[in-house]
Amino acid sequence: MYDQSRSNPSRTAMTFDQMLERVRYEGAYPTRERAAEAVHHVLAALGRQLTGHERVDLAQCLPVEAALSLTAQIPATEHLTGWGFVKDLAARTGATPATTRWDTGAVLAVVTRLAGPDLVARILHQLPDGYALLFGQAELRRPHPAAA
């Protein structure tokens, strides 16, 4: 036997129905169907941006139905900024950027709780600028090398 310890286990197990209720509450959605739509759209879009261990670890933290939305997507070759993520998702769903930003915040607030701070920090380190606010975190500027 071997000990396969996870560096970031899911903080609290949550069923997909419980996740939908949390997203419905966060987003003030009138129905569970609207919350489910937001979950699937946002996680599919995030699945196009995440790669590697962060993608796998996040999928393990999510209920199966949500994890399938995340992992069914082929990661894009070009990473979008946070604002680019919102604009791309709005274009794909036919929603306004404001509605899409709302949906993203509602879904990622719940994802943040499920993933925990360590995994969220790793995810944010992997993604370009602008995602911290989408995850409900402070946006800290990354140091850029000085031009010579």
Short mmCIF file of C-alpha atoms in Angstrom, two decimals:
data_model
loop_
_atom_site.label_atom_id
_atom_site.label_comp_id
_atom_site.label_asym_id
_atom_site.label_seq_id
_atom_site.Cartn_x
_atom_site.Cartn_y
_atom_site.Cartn_z
CA MET A 1 0.00 0.00 0.00
CA TYR A 2 1.03 3.55 -0.47
CA ASP A 3 -0.13 6.84 0.91
CA GLN A 4 -1.48 9.10 -1.79
CA SER A 5 -2.07 12.30 0.13
CA ARG A 6 -3.76 15.10 -1.71
CA SER A 7 -2.22 18.50 -1.27
CA ASN A 8 -5.60 20.19 -1.50
CA PRO A 9 -8.51 17.94 -0.61
CA SER A 10 -12.03 19.20 -1.13
CA ARG A 11 -13.02 21.23 1.89
CA THR A 12 -16.56 19.98 2.05
CA ALA A 13 -18.23 17.39 -0.13
CA MET A 14 -21.14 18.89 -2.03
CA THR A 15 -23.64 17.23 -4.31
CA PHE A 16 -24.51 18.81 -7.63
CA ASP A 17 -27.95 19.72 -6.30
CA GLN A 18 -26.35 21.47 -3.32
CA MET A 19 -23.97 23.26 -5.66
CA LEU A 20 -26.89 24.47 -7.78
CA GLU A 21 -28.66 25.76 -4.69
CA ARG A 22 -25.52 27.67 -3.62
CA VAL A 23 -25.10 29.16 -7.10
CA ARG A 24 -28.80 29.99 -7.22
CA TYR A 25 -28.44 31.84 -3.92
CA GLU A 26 -25.17 33.62 -4.91
CA GLY A 27 -26.58 34.69 -8.27
CA ALA A 28 -30.13 35.38 -7.06
CA TYR A 29 -31.41 33.23 -9.90
CA PRO A 30 -35.17 32.58 -10.05
CA THR A 31 -34.81 28.87 -10.88
CA ARG A 32 -32.42 25.95 -10.47
CA GLU A 33 -32.41 25.58 -14.24
CA ARG A 34 -30.98 29.08 -14.63
CA ALA A 35 -28.32 28.28 -12.00
CA ALA A 36 -27.47 25.01 -13.80
CA GLU A 37 -27.11 26.87 -17.09
CA ALA A 38 -24.68 29.32 -15.47
CA VAL A 39 -22.68 26.49 -13.88
CA HIS A 40 -22.30 24.57 -17.14
CA HIS A 41 -21.40 27.64 -19.23
CA VAL A 42 -18.87 29.06 -16.76
CA LEU A 43 -17.18 25.73 -16.00
CA ALA A 44 -16.97 24.86 -19.70
CA ALA A 45 -15.30 28.21 -20.36
CA LEU A 46 -12.92 27.70 -17.43
CA GLY A 47 -12.14 24.24 -18.78
CA ARG A 48 -10.90 25.88 -21.98
CA GLN A 49 -8.43 27.95 -19.93
CA LEU A 50 -7.07 25.53 -17.30
CA THR A 51 -4.46 22.86 -17.91
CA GLY A 52 -2.31 20.49 -15.93
CA HIS A 53 -2.58 19.58 -12.28
CA GLU A 54 -4.79 22.56 -11.48
CA ARG A 55 -7.42 21.34 -13.93
CA VAL A 56 -7.32 17.80 -12.51
CA ASP A 57 -7.33 18.96 -8.89
CA LEU A 58 -10.23 21.34 -9.48
CA ALA A 59 -12.24 18.60 -11.20
CA GLN A 60 -11.70 16.38 -8.15
CA CYS A 61 -13.12 19.09 -5.87
CA LEU A 62 -16.33 19.47 -7.87
CA PRO A 63 -19.45 17.31 -7.98
CA VAL A 64 -19.27 14.86 -10.91
CA GLU A 65 -21.73 16.75 -13.14
CA ALA A 66 -19.80 20.00 -12.68
CA ALA A 67 -16.44 18.27 -13.18
CA LEU A 68 -17.70 16.85 -16.49
CA SER A 69 -18.54 20.36 -17.71
CA LEU A 70 -15.01 21.48 -16.82
CA THR A 71 -13.12 18.53 -18.28
CA ALA A 72 -15.19 17.99 -21.43
CA GLN A 73 -13.50 21.02 -22.96
CA ILE A 74 -10.23 20.93 -24.85
CA PRO A 75 -7.92 23.59 -23.40
CA ALA A 76 -7.39 26.55 -25.73
CA THR A 77 -3.94 27.28 -27.08
CA GLU A 78 -4.34 30.97 -26.28
CA HIS A 79 -5.13 32.04 -22.73
CA LEU A 80 -7.60 34.88 -22.32
CA THR A 81 -7.36 37.63 -19.73
CA GLY A 82 -10.16 37.80 -17.18
CA TRP A 83 -12.03 40.37 -19.26
CA GLY A 84 -11.35 38.34 -22.43
CA PHE A 85 -12.82 35.30 -20.65
CA VAL A 86 -16.03 37.22 -19.90
CA LYS A 87 -16.29 38.63 -23.44
CA ASP A 88 -15.65 35.22 -25.03
CA LEU A 89 -18.24 33.54 -22.81
CA ALA A 90 -20.77 36.29 -23.55
CA ALA A 91 -20.24 35.82 -27.28
CA ARG A 92 -20.63 32.03 -27.01
CA THR A 93 -23.83 32.23 -24.95
CA GLY A 94 -25.41 35.29 -26.55
CA ALA A 95 -25.62 37.06 -23.19
CA THR A 96 -24.43 40.55 -22.37
CA PRO A 97 -20.98 40.98 -20.79
CA ALA A 98 -22.66 42.30 -17.61
CA THR A 99 -24.87 39.21 -17.28
CA THR A 100 -21.93 36.96 -18.06
CA ARG A 101 -19.78 38.68 -15.44
CA TRP A 102 -22.59 38.14 -12.91
CA ASP A 103 -22.90 34.46 -13.83
CA THR A 104 -19.14 34.00 -13.62
CA GLY A 105 -18.96 35.56 -10.17
CA ALA A 106 -21.85 33.48 -8.84
CA VAL A 107 -20.39 30.20 -10.08
CA LEU A 108 -16.78 30.90 -9.17
CA ALA A 109 -17.77 32.01 -5.64
CA VAL A 110 -19.02 28.47 -5.04
CA VAL A 111 -16.07 26.91 -6.88
CA THR A 112 -13.73 28.91 -4.63
CA ARG A 113 -15.36 27.42 -1.53
CA LEU A 114 -15.07 23.91 -2.92
CA ALA A 115 -11.49 24.27 -4.11
CA GLY A 116 -10.05 26.04 -1.08
CA PRO A 117 -7.49 28.84 -0.94
CA ASP A 118 -4.40 26.82 -1.91
CA LEU A 119 -5.86 25.46 -5.13
CA VAL A 120 -7.43 28.82 -6.03
CA ALA A 121 -4.02 30.46 -5.59
CA ARG A 122 -2.46 27.87 -7.92
CA ILE A 123 -5.22 28.39 -10.48
CA LEU A 124 -4.80 32.17 -10.37
CA HIS A 125 -1.04 31.80 -10.75
CA GLN A 126 -1.60 29.78 -13.94
CA LEU A 127 -4.13 32.16 -15.52
CA PRO A 128 -3.42 35.62 -16.99
CA ASP A 129 -4.32 38.86 -15.20
CA GLY A 130 -7.96 39.60 -14.44
CA TYR A 131 -9.16 36.28 -13.03
CA ALA A 132 -8.70 37.07 -9.34
CA LEU A 133 -11.71 39.38 -9.33
CA LEU A 134 -13.79 36.71 -11.06
CA PHE A 135 -12.90 34.35 -8.19
CA GLY A 136 -13.80 37.02 -5.62
CA GLN A 137 -10.16 37.70 -4.73
CA ALA A 138 -8.13 40.91 -4.64
CA GLU A 139 -6.33 41.51 -7.92
CA LEU A 140 -2.65 41.85 -7.08
CA ARG A 141 -0.44 43.12 -9.83
CA ARG A 142 2.27 40.77 -10.96
CA PRO A 143 5.73 42.27 -11.20
CA HIS A 144 6.84 42.84 -14.77
CA PRO A 145 10.51 42.92 -15.73
CA ALA A 146 11.82 46.44 -16.23
CA ALA A 147 12.58 47.42 -19.80
CA ALA A 148 16.27 47.98 -20.42
#
